[in-house]
Tab-separated table of C-alpha atoms in Angstrom:
chain	number	residue	atom	x	y	z
R	8	MET	CA	156.261	22.690	216.844
R	9	MET	CA	156.609	20.174	214.240
R	10	SER	CA	153.922	17.784	215.725
R	11	LEU	CA	151.305	20.843	215.726
R	12	CYS	CA	152.130	21.371	211.900
R	13	LEU	CA	151.579	17.702	211.160
R	14	LEU	CA	148.463	17.369	212.917
R	15	PRO	CA	146.197	18.690	210.353
R	16	LEU	CA	148.157	16.530	207.776
R	17	MET	CA	147.466	13.465	209.703
R	18	GLU	CA	143.704	14.219	209.986
R	19	MET	CA	143.711	14.586	206.208
R	20	LEU	CA	145.250	11.390	205.629
R	21	THR	CA	143.032	9.658	208.169
R	22	ALA	CA	140.030	10.973	206.406
R	23	LEU	CA	141.282	10.110	202.908
R	24	TRP	CA	142.077	6.548	204.171
R	25	ARG	CA	138.545	6.137	205.414
R	26	ASN	CA	137.165	7.303	202.120
R	27	MET	CA	139.224	4.851	200.210
R	28	THR	CA	138.191	1.991	202.371
R	29	PHE	CA	134.542	2.818	202.007
R	30	LEU	CA	135.167	3.177	198.030
R	31	LEU	CA	136.844	-0.257	197.999
R	32	GLN	CA	134.090	-1.899	199.921
R	33	CYS	CA	131.618	-0.296	197.330
R	34	MET	CA	133.768	-1.750	194.517
R	35	LYS	CA	133.497	-5.215	195.943
R	36	MET	CA	129.897	-4.960	196.086
R	37	LEU	CA	129.381	-3.551	192.677
R	38	PRO	CA	128.894	-6.863	190.812
R	39	SER	CA	126.198	-7.875	193.356
R	40	TRP	CA	124.489	-4.695	192.720
R	41	CYS	CA	124.507	-5.084	189.049
R	42	TRP	CA	123.014	-8.451	189.104
R	43	LEU	CA	120.271	-7.229	191.464
R	44	GLU	CA	119.407	-4.301	189.057
R	45	ILE	CA	119.253	-6.572	186.009
R	46	PHE	CA	117.122	-9.328	187.658
R	47	GLY	CA	115.097	-6.636	189.561
R	48	LYS	CA	114.198	-4.932	186.440
R	49	ARG	CA	113.459	-8.069	184.494
R	50	LYS	CA	111.138	-9.530	187.377
R	51	VAL	CA	109.280	-5.995	187.465
R	52	SER	CA	108.848	-5.898	183.730
R	53	SER	CA	107.468	-9.347	183.697
R	54	LEU	CA	104.697	-8.623	186.160
R	55	LYS	CA	102.404	-6.895	183.676
R	56	ILE	CA	99.087	-5.904	185.170
R	57	LYS	CA	96.351	-7.360	182.997
R	58	ALA	CA	93.804	-4.573	182.346
R	59	PRO	CA	90.246	-5.220	183.221
R	60	GLN	CA	87.782	-5.911	180.514
R	61	ASP	CA	86.354	-2.469	180.760
R	62	ALA	CA	89.776	-0.672	180.547
R	63	GLY	CA	88.577	0.361	177.035
R	64	ARG	CA	84.964	1.023	177.435
R	65	VAL	CA	82.971	-1.459	175.266
R	66	LYS	CA	80.197	0.367	173.433
R	67	PRO	CA	77.143	-1.879	172.597
R	68	ILE	CA	76.912	-0.849	168.934
R	69	SER	CA	75.116	-4.058	168.034
R	70	VAL	CA	73.073	-6.033	170.302
R	71	ASN	CA	71.030	-9.355	169.988
R	72	TYR	CA	68.006	-9.606	172.430
R	73	HIS	CA	66.624	-12.995	172.818
R	74	PHE	CA	63.532	-11.810	174.696
R	75	THR	CA	61.927	-15.271	174.743
R	76	ARG	CA	63.358	-18.885	174.749
R	77	GLN	CA	60.090	-20.556	173.636
R	78	CYS	CA	59.994	-22.062	170.154
R	79	ASN	CA	57.519	-24.121	167.934
R	80	TYR	CA	60.554	-25.850	166.237
R	81	LYS	CA	62.923	-28.491	167.590
R	82	CYS	CA	66.106	-27.981	165.846
R	83	GLY	CA	68.447	-30.523	167.392
R	84	PHE	CA	71.561	-28.294	167.332
R	85	CYS	CA	69.692	-25.257	169.079
R	86	PHE	CA	71.938	-23.366	171.347
R	87	HIS	CA	69.536	-21.144	173.032
R	88	THR	CA	66.919	-23.481	174.276
R	89	ALA	CA	63.332	-23.186	176.292
R	90	LYS	CA	64.885	-23.462	179.818
R	91	THR	CA	62.419	-20.874	180.824
R	92	SER	CA	59.145	-19.282	179.677
R	93	PHE	CA	59.861	-15.836	180.982
R	94	VAL	CA	59.271	-12.799	178.902
R	95	LEU	CA	59.754	-9.282	180.283
R	96	PRO	CA	56.846	-6.981	180.507
R	97	ILE	CA	56.918	-4.654	177.293
R	98	GLU	CA	57.421	-1.596	179.349
R	99	GLU	CA	60.393	-2.991	181.123
R	100	ALA	CA	61.816	-4.255	177.927
R	101	LYS	CA	61.519	-0.774	176.402
R	102	LYS	CA	63.140	0.765	179.231
R	103	GLY	CA	66.335	-1.663	178.843
R	104	LEU	CA	66.422	-0.781	175.126
R	105	ALA	CA	66.321	2.904	175.930
R	106	MET	CA	69.220	2.509	178.198
R	107	LEU	CA	71.173	0.448	175.749
R	108	LYS	CA	70.494	3.283	173.041
R	109	ASP	CA	71.785	5.824	175.578
R	110	ALA	CA	74.927	3.694	175.935
R	111	GLY	CA	75.701	3.757	172.239
R	112	MET	CA	73.506	0.961	170.714
R	113	GLU	CA	72.824	1.527	166.808
R	114	LYS	CA	71.469	-1.822	165.889
R	115	ILE	CA	69.058	-4.184	167.736
R	116	ASN	CA	68.293	-7.638	166.716
R	117	PHE	CA	65.369	-9.468	168.165
R	118	SER	CA	65.714	-13.314	168.516
R	119	GLY	CA	64.648	-16.192	170.528
R	120	GLY	CA	63.369	-19.030	170.664
R	121	GLU	CA	60.957	-17.949	168.059
R	122	PRO	CA	60.176	-14.098	168.371
R	123	PHE	CA	56.659	-14.372	166.578
R	124	LEU	CA	55.382	-16.723	169.193
R	125	GLN	CA	54.799	-13.908	171.700
R	126	ASP	CA	51.225	-12.401	171.301
R	127	ARG	CA	51.114	-13.599	167.665
R	128	GLY	CA	54.112	-11.444	166.749
R	129	ASN	CA	52.540	-8.129	168.130
R	130	PHE	CA	55.052	-8.225	170.963
R	131	VAL	CA	58.103	-8.151	168.649
R	132	GLY	CA	56.160	-5.779	166.212
R	133	LYS	CA	55.649	-3.156	168.989
R	134	LEU	CA	59.329	-3.362	170.030
R	135	VAL	CA	60.340	-2.957	166.311
R	136	GLU	CA	58.129	0.053	166.132
R	137	TYR	CA	59.485	1.491	169.387
R	138	CYS	CA	63.087	1.110	168.501
R	139	LYS	CA	62.702	2.858	165.009
R	140	THR	CA	60.014	5.556	165.857
R	141	GLU	CA	61.080	6.382	169.398
R	142	LEU	CA	64.704	5.487	169.802
R	143	LYS	CA	65.609	6.262	166.149
R	144	LEU	CA	67.780	3.414	165.763
R	145	PRO	CA	69.677	3.129	162.411
R	146	SER	CA	69.007	-0.536	162.174
R	147	VAL	CA	66.237	-2.944	163.624
R	148	SER	CA	66.275	-6.600	162.545
R	149	ILE	CA	64.636	-9.920	163.519
R	150	VAL	CA	65.850	-13.600	163.150
R	151	SER	CA	63.026	-15.987	162.910
R	152	ASN	CA	62.291	-19.472	161.730
R	153	GLY	CA	59.579	-17.986	159.442
R	154	SER	CA	56.731	-20.230	160.367
R	155	LEU	CA	54.381	-17.680	162.089
R	156	ILE	CA	54.977	-14.820	159.997
R	157	THR	CA	52.019	-13.314	157.984
R	158	GLU	CA	51.435	-10.623	155.499
R	159	LYS	CA	49.264	-8.876	157.983
R	160	TRP	CA	52.302	-8.355	160.400
R	161	PHE	CA	54.181	-6.756	157.522
R	162	LYS	CA	51.308	-4.404	156.937
R	163	SER	CA	51.296	-3.328	160.544
R	164	TYR	CA	55.109	-3.225	161.380
R	165	GLY	CA	57.150	-3.791	158.050
R	166	GLU	CA	57.790	-0.246	157.464
R	167	HIS	CA	59.985	0.033	160.839
R	168	LEU	CA	61.973	-3.037	160.101
R	169	ASP	CA	65.187	-2.936	158.338
R	170	ILE	CA	66.255	-6.569	158.043
R	171	LEU	CA	64.346	-9.863	158.477
R	172	ALA	CA	66.639	-13.008	158.656
R	173	VAL	CA	64.906	-16.277	158.128
R	174	SER	CA	66.807	-19.462	159.326
R	175	CYS	CA	67.025	-22.097	156.497
R	176	ASP	CA	69.711	-24.932	156.815
R	177	SER	CA	68.566	-26.823	153.723
R	178	PHE	CA	66.457	-26.664	150.442
R	179	ASN	CA	65.807	-30.255	150.841
R	180	GLU	CA	62.507	-30.537	152.915
R	181	ASP	CA	63.499	-33.922	154.180
R	182	VAL	CA	66.742	-32.804	155.665
R	183	ASN	CA	64.819	-29.855	157.368
R	184	LYS	CA	62.398	-32.338	159.066
R	185	LEU	CA	65.448	-34.420	160.099
R	186	ILE	CA	67.054	-31.508	161.705
R	187	GLY	CA	63.901	-30.434	163.435
R	188	ARG	CA	63.174	-27.331	161.301
R	189	GLY	CA	59.535	-28.249	160.680
R	190	GLN	CA	56.055	-28.568	161.823
R	191	GLY	CA	53.450	-30.919	160.728
R	192	LYS	CA	52.737	-30.700	156.995
R	193	LYS	CA	54.007	-27.168	156.502
R	194	ASN	CA	56.795	-26.615	153.989
R	195	HIS	CA	59.690	-24.661	155.330
R	196	VAL	CA	61.171	-23.764	151.981
R	197	GLU	CA	57.741	-22.699	150.583
R	198	LYS	CA	57.128	-20.386	153.597
R	199	LEU	CA	60.619	-18.910	153.139
R	200	MET	CA	59.947	-18.026	149.426
R	201	LYS	CA	56.646	-16.286	150.420
R	202	ILE	CA	58.556	-14.219	153.182
R	203	ARG	CA	61.058	-13.164	150.634
R	204	GLN	CA	58.258	-11.862	148.423
R	205	TRP	CA	56.668	-9.994	151.431
R	206	CYS	CA	60.038	-8.412	152.167
R	207	CYS	CA	60.151	-7.218	148.608
R	208	ASP	CA	56.504	-5.876	148.657
R	209	TYR	CA	57.054	-3.998	152.034
R	210	ASN	CA	60.593	-2.906	151.483
R	211	VAL	CA	62.409	-4.884	154.190
R	212	ALA	CA	65.959	-6.417	153.463
R	213	PHE	CA	65.917	-10.110	153.358
R	214	LYS	CA	68.596	-12.258	154.841
R	215	ILE	CA	69.142	-15.903	155.236
R	216	ASN	CA	70.877	-17.863	158.203
R	217	SER	CA	72.145	-21.418	157.922
R	218	VAL	CA	73.666	-23.425	160.409
R	219	ILE	CA	76.005	-26.204	158.765
R	220	THR	CA	75.751	-29.374	160.309
R	221	SER	CA	76.552	-33.178	159.548
R	222	TYR	CA	73.182	-33.235	157.905
R	223	ASN	CA	73.666	-30.652	155.292
R	224	VAL	CA	77.527	-30.157	155.064
R	225	ASP	CA	77.689	-31.959	151.564
R	226	GLU	CA	74.787	-29.800	150.039
R	227	ASP	CA	75.112	-27.436	147.152
R	228	MET	CA	72.997	-24.449	147.783
R	229	ARG	CA	74.503	-22.270	145.154
R	230	SER	CA	71.437	-22.141	142.692
R	231	GLU	CA	68.873	-21.571	145.359
R	232	ILE	CA	70.773	-18.722	147.116
R	233	THR	CA	71.605	-17.079	143.689
R	234	MET	CA	67.799	-17.161	142.819
R	235	ILE	CA	66.682	-15.820	146.288
R	236	SER	CA	69.544	-13.251	146.268
R	237	PRO	CA	69.485	-12.221	149.939
R	238	ILE	CA	71.388	-9.168	151.152
R	239	ARG	CA	73.454	-11.441	153.435
R	240	TRP	CA	73.723	-15.256	153.737
R	241	LYS	CA	75.202	-15.926	157.193
R	242	VAL	CA	76.667	-19.478	157.262
R	243	PHE	CA	77.349	-20.695	160.900
R	244	GLN	CA	79.363	-23.802	162.108
R	245	CYS	CA	77.314	-25.866	164.295
R	246	LEU	CA	78.407	-24.558	167.852
R	247	ILE	CA	78.322	-26.494	171.110
R	248	ILE	CA	77.402	-24.710	174.304
R	249	ALA	CA	77.192	-26.533	177.709
R	250	GLY	CA	73.919	-26.435	179.339
R	251	GLU	CA	72.132	-25.617	176.128
R	252	ASN	CA	72.873	-28.390	173.486
R	253	THR	CA	75.089	-30.657	175.448
R	254	GLY	CA	75.370	-32.060	179.184
R	255	GLU	CA	73.067	-33.617	181.493
R	256	GLU	CA	70.823	-30.599	182.114
R	257	ALA	CA	70.650	-29.653	178.361
R	258	LEU	CA	67.395	-29.760	176.364
R	259	ARG	CA	69.400	-30.741	173.386
R	260	GLN	CA	72.155	-33.092	172.690
R	261	ALA	CA	73.782	-31.719	169.520
R	262	GLU	CA	76.969	-33.959	169.454
R	263	LYS	CA	75.713	-35.865	166.380
R	264	PHE	CA	75.213	-32.474	164.435
R	265	VAL	CA	78.954	-31.403	164.873
R	266	ILE	CA	81.377	-31.021	162.045
R	267	THR	CA	85.022	-30.449	161.883
R	268	ASN	CA	86.759	-27.255	160.846
R	269	GLU	CA	87.837	-29.010	157.554
R	270	GLU	CA	84.250	-30.024	156.721
R	271	PHE	CA	83.207	-26.480	157.272
R	272	LYS	CA	85.965	-25.040	155.222
R	273	GLY	CA	84.760	-27.576	152.491
R	274	PHE	CA	81.227	-26.239	152.498
R	275	LEU	CA	82.530	-22.658	152.318
R	276	ASP	CA	84.878	-23.531	149.379
R	277	ARG	CA	81.915	-24.957	147.511
R	278	HIS	CA	79.896	-21.794	147.861
R	279	LYS	CA	82.892	-19.301	147.803
R	280	ASP	CA	81.467	-17.562	144.742
R	281	ILE	CA	78.296	-16.478	146.513
R	282	LYS	CA	78.926	-12.784	146.978
R	283	CYS	CA	76.438	-12.391	149.865
R	284	LEU	CA	78.127	-15.396	151.901
R	285	VAL	CA	79.227	-14.273	155.373
R	286	PRO	CA	80.982	-17.363	157.107
R	287	GLU	CA	81.105	-17.696	160.762
R	288	SER	CA	83.230	-20.471	162.305
R	289	ASN	CA	82.964	-21.447	165.956
R	290	GLN	CA	86.140	-19.250	166.759
R	291	GLN	CA	84.378	-16.127	165.078
R	292	MET	CA	81.139	-16.695	166.491
R	293	ARG	CA	81.457	-17.707	170.130
R	294	ASP	CA	82.490	-14.296	171.788
R	295	SER	CA	81.822	-11.816	169.087
R	296	TYR	CA	78.096	-11.337	169.986
R	297	LEU	CA	76.489	-9.115	172.688
R	298	ILE	CA	73.726	-11.352	173.467
R	299	LEU	CA	70.861	-10.320	176.122
R	300	ASP	CA	68.793	-13.125	177.535
R	301	GLU	CA	65.058	-13.021	178.562
R	302	TYR	CA	65.966	-11.069	181.748
R	303	MET	CA	68.164	-8.667	179.797
R	304	ARG	CA	71.375	-10.230	181.103
R	305	PHE	CA	74.480	-10.388	178.915
R	306	LEU	CA	75.703	-13.942	178.188
R	307	ASP	CA	79.435	-14.709	178.514
R	308	CYS	CA	80.204	-17.670	176.342
R	309	ARG	CA	83.979	-17.625	176.805
R	310	ASN	CA	84.003	-20.804	178.886
R	311	GLY	CA	81.935	-22.932	176.480
R	312	ARG	CA	78.683	-22.159	178.433
R	313	LYS	CA	76.330	-19.083	178.991
R	314	ASP	CA	77.356	-17.247	182.208
R	315	PRO	CA	74.949	-14.529	182.875
R	316	SER	CA	75.714	-10.983	184.058
R	317	LYS	CA	73.372	-9.022	186.270
R	318	SER	CA	70.420	-7.481	184.413
R	319	VAL	CA	70.907	-4.175	182.626
R	320	LEU	CA	67.766	-3.014	184.350
R	321	ASP	CA	69.358	-3.640	187.819
R	322	VAL	CA	72.793	-2.517	187.222
R	323	GLY	CA	72.948	-0.448	184.171
R	324	VAL	CA	74.536	-0.960	180.874
R	325	GLU	CA	77.990	-0.205	181.729
R	326	ASN	CA	78.236	-2.377	184.715
R	327	ALA	CA	76.493	-5.429	183.111
R	328	ILE	CA	78.482	-5.389	179.925
R	329	LYS	CA	81.774	-5.935	181.861
R	330	PHE	CA	80.828	-9.510	182.292
R	331	SER	CA	79.571	-10.092	178.703
R	332	GLY	CA	82.908	-11.688	177.439
R	333	PHE	CA	82.528	-9.547	174.388
R	334	ASP	CA	85.355	-9.712	171.830
R	335	GLU	CA	84.998	-6.254	170.188
R	336	LYS	CA	87.892	-6.972	167.835
R	337	MET	CA	86.558	-10.286	166.631
R	338	PHE	CA	83.198	-8.407	166.155
R	339	PHE	CA	84.723	-6.080	163.728
R	340	LYS	CA	86.952	-8.661	162.139
R	341	ARG	CA	84.094	-11.025	161.175
R	342	GLY	CA	82.255	-8.104	159.610
R	343	GLY	CA	79.740	-7.543	162.497
R	344	LYS	CA	79.448	-3.790	161.356
R	345	TYR	CA	78.075	-3.450	157.959
R	346	VAL	CA	75.502	-1.335	155.988
R	347	TRP	CA	72.452	-2.365	158.101
R	348	SER	CA	69.909	0.425	157.716
R	349	LYS	CA	67.603	-0.178	154.782
R	350	ALA	CA	67.784	3.570	154.076
R	351	ASP	CA	71.396	2.960	153.022
R	352	LEU	CA	71.062	-0.285	151.355
R	353	LYS	CA	69.288	0.930	148.105
R	354	LEU	CA	67.157	-2.170	147.922
R	355	ASP	CA	66.800	-3.358	144.399
R	356	TRP	CA	64.447	-6.154	143.952
């Protein structure tokens, strides 16, 4: 009778012993589980997945279209050289520009090479007119060496152009010729002054672009820039791009034009009181521009060379821009977005 009463008690004690044994085993393993948990989480947290470039979709607010590589000047530091003679048919170019507008483009800048070479300036003139009248872009601009611009061009297309930038690296004509910014007996500075007056006459904002090199780094341009009074004076540090102005296959060898960061800073310090001065070092410049080449391919300069995407015309803007290498933060940091429509500039000549 007693054994029958003890049976349930023995079963309870046996079950309790088994639970105690399991608990003790778990306690022995606890330190190991703790370390595993700590290192496991640490390892997982360190494996951050890098977002693709297009994780935050890039909007092509401002685009630089180098529709030709041909040029009548031979600037020794040029980093967009005449590697091809190709120019898109104008209707194809217009198609690509319309696609860019649909993707968010607000400003287009036409450059080269020399944009006024093609069809005596009528090609770029028709694109300017199309972008302003058909696409209704807030800002349309051109960068030119100025040598081929005529007053006749302004009469035909000036009303559609917001900004004209003329490249001028020195106000000493001998220095311009040494750099390669000259043609025969033509005086680059004299032509610059004519264009400045035409811009005034035809209500186009005037801008100057200067590349600072070993040839002009010691110059003082304060009096000339103050007198001309451009809306912006873009001052670039000479930039080296493999395959363009350095390397065996390059058409230019720009090493002798290169200046140090300290030399560039010295030039900027000398001109710091010029209100329209907009400086751009190599770091600021390299990846902060959306550049389209003559085939309408975005050019990625992150690796010190120009790696092209596929053409916007073939794959669309959204797909092509993923391979642009564009640094949108630097674009805004360097002042890439500014008052760029002449309707808002309130030009006072």
